[in-house]
Coordinates of C-alpha atoms in Angstrom, one line a residue:
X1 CA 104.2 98.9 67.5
X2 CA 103.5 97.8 71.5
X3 CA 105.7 96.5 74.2
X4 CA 105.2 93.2 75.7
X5 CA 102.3 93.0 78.1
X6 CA 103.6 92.8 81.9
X7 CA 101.4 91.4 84.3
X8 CA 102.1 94.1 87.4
X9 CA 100.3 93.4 90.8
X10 CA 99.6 95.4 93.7
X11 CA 102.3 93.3 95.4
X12 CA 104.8 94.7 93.1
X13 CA 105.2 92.1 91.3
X14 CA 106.5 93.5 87.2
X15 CA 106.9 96.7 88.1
X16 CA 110.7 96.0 87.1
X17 CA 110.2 94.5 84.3
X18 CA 107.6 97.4 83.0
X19 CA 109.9 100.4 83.7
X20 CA 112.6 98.5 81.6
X21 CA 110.3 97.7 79.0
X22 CA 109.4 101.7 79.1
X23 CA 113.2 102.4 79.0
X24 CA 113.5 100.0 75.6
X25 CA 110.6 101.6 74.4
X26 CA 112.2 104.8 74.3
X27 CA 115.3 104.0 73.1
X28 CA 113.1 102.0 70.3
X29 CA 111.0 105.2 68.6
X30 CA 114.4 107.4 69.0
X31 CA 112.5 109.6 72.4
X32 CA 115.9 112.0 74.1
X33 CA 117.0 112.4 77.3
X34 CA 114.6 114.5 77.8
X35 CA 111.3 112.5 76.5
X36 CA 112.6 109.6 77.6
X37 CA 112.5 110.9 81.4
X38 CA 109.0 112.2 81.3
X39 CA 107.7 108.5 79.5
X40 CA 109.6 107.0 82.4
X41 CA 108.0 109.5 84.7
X42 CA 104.6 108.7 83.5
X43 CA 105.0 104.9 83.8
X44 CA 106.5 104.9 87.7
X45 CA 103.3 107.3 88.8
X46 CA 101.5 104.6 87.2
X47 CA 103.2 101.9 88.6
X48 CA 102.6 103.7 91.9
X49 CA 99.4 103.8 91.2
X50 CA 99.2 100.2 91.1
X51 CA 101.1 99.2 94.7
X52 CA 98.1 101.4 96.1
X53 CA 95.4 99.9 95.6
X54 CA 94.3 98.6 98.8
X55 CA 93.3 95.2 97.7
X56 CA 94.5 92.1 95.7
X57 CA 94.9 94.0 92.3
X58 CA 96.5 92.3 88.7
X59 CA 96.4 94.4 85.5
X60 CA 98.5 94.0 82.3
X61 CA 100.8 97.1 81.5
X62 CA 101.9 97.9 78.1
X63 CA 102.9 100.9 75.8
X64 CA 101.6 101.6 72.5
X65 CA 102.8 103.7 69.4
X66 CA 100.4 105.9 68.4
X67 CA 102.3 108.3 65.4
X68 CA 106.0 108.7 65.5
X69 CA 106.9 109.2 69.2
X70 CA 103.4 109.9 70.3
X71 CA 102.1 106.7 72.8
X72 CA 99.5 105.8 75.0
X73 CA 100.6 103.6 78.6
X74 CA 97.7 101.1 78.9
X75 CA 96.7 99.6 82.4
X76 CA 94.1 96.8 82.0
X77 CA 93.0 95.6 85.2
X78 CA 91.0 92.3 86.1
X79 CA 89.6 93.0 89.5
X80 CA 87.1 93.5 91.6
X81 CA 87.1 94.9 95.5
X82 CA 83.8 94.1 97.5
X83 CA 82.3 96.8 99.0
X84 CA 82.4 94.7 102.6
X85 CA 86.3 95.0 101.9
X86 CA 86.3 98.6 101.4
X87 CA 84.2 99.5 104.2
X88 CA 86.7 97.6 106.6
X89 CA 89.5 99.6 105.1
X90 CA 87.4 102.7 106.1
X91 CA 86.7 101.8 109.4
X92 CA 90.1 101.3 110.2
X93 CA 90.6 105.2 109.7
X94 CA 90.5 106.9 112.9
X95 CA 88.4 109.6 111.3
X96 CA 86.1 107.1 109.1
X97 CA 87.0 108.7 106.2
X98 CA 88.8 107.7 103.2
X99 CA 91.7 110.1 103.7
X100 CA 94.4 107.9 101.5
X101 CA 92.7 109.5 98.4
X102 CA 94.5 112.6 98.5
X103 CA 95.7 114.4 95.3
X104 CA 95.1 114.0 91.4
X105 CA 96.7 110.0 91.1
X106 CA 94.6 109.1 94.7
X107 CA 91.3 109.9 92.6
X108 CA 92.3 108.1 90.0
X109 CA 93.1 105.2 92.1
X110 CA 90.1 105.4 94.1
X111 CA 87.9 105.6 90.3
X112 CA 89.6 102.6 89.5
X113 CA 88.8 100.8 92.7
X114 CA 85.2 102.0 92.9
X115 CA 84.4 101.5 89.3
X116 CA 82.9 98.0 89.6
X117 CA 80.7 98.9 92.4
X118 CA 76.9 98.5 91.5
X119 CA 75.1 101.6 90.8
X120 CA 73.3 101.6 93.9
X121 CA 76.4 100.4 96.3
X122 CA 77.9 103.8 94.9
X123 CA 75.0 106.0 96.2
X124 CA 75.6 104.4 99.2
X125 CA 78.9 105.0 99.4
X126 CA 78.2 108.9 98.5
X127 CA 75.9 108.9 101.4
X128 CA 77.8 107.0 103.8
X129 CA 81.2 108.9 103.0
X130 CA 80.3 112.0 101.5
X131 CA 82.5 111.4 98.1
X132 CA 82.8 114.2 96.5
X133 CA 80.7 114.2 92.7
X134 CA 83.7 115.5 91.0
X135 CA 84.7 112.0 90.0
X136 CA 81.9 110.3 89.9
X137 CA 79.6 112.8 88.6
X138 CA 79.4 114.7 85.2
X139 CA 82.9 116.0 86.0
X140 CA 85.1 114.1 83.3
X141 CA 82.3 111.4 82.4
X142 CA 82.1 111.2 78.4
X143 CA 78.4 109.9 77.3
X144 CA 77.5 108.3 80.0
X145 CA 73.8 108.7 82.0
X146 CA 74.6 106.8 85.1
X147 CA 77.9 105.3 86.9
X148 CA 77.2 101.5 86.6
X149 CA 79.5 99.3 85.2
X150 CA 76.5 97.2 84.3
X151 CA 75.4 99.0 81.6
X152 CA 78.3 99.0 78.6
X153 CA 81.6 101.3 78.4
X154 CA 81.3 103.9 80.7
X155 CA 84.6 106.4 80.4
X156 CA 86.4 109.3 82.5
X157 CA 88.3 111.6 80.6
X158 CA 90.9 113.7 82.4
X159 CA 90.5 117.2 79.9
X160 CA 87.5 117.1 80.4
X161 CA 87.8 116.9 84.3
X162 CA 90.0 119.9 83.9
X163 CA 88.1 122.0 81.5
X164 CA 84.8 121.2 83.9
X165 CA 86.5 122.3 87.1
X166 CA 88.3 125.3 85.6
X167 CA 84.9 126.5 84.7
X168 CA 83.0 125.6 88.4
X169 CA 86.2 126.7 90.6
X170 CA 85.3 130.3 90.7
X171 CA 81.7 129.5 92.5
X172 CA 82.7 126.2 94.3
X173 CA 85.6 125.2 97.0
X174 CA 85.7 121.2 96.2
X175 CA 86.5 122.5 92.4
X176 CA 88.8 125.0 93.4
X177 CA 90.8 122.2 95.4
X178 CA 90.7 119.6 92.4
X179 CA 92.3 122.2 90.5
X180 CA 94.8 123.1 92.7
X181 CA 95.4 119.0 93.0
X182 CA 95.6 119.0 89.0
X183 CA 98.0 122.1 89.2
X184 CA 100.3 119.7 91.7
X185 CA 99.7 116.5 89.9
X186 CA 103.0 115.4 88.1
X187 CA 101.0 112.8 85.6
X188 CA 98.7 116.0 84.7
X189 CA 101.5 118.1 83.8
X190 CA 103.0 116.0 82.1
X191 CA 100.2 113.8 80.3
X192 CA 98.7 115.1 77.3
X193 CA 95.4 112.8 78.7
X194 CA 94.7 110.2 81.1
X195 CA 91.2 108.6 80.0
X196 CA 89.5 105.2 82.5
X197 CA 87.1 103.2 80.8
X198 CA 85.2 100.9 82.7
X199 CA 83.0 97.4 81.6
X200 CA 81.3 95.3 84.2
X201 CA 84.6 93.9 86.1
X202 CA 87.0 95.2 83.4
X203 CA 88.9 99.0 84.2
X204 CA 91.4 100.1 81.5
X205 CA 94.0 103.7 82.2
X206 CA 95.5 105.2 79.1
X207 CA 97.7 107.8 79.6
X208 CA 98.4 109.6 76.2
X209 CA 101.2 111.2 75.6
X210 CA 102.7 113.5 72.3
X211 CA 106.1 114.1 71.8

């Protein structure tokens, strides 16, 4: 069983009409007071996620039944931001930095944003900006050799992010601080998983969640 699909847009357009559809799908596979709070929980962050993005941005947002209660929120976006665009958005920062990426949900926005970008525009980017490899590097990749969308499925995986940091945090400062972001992060306490897949100009979230 699935919800309706509700086209949500960084406009905030369906953002409505996907929290009630996450309120019928509680009340649908029988979740309490109690579940049904944290489901609800899980698909505002998300729909948070979405009025970030800093350019046009249209996904479909639905929720799945997995086993039971157990369910997985799907964002699947068709978009693409130019890297001229995202340049101008950094330029406009008095420091010339991309400082609107702050916590757990800003990284995942800013993988989402970034994940259509050619291999190469994301080295420059690296170099340019200084991102920091934790996202974009082996740090909660899953079988992939490079990040370019041109070349199939590549996917993000947010236990492994945490188990990978947990073990680098002792010796490194940037993985000590994406810890303490996760240990903040309301969608990482409460998510069993959050998992990005990306395909050429195709970028799909699912948040799983047991009950």
């Amino acid at each position: 069983m699935q919800t309706d699909k509700i086209r949500v847009t960084s406009d905030g357009v369906g953002t409505e009409a996907a929290l009630n559809e996450t309120v019928k799908f509680a009340e649908y596979v029988g979740l309490d007071e109690k579940e049904s709070m944290k489901l609800r929980l899980l698909a505002e962050e998300t729909m948070g996620l979405v009025t970030a993005i800093t350019n046009k941005f249209d996904a479909d947002f639905w929720i799945e039944r997995v086993d039971e209660k157990d369910c997985k929120i799907h964002l699947l976006a068709y978009t693409r931001m130019t890297l001229d665009k995202k340049d101008e958005l950094i330029e406009v920062s008095s420091s010339k930095s991309n400082s609107a990426y702050s916590g757990f949900m800003g990284k995942i926005r800013e993988l989402i944003e970034n994940s259509v970008y050619s291999f190469e525009e994301m080295g420059e980017l690296q170099a340019q900006y200084g991102y920091s490899p934790l996202m974009y590097g082996s740090m909660g990749m899953m079988d992939v050799d490079t990040f370019s969308a041109t070349s199939g499925i590549s996917a993000w995986s947010m236990e492994q992010y945490r188990q990978n940091i947990e073990d680098a945090r002792k010796s490194d400062d940037a993985a000590q601080e994406a810890w303490d972001e996760l240990e903040k992060s309301i969608v990482a306490n409460v998510a069993d998983d959050v998992k990005v897949y990306i395909k050429g100009d195709t970028v799909e979230m699912v948040i799983e969640k047991k009950f």
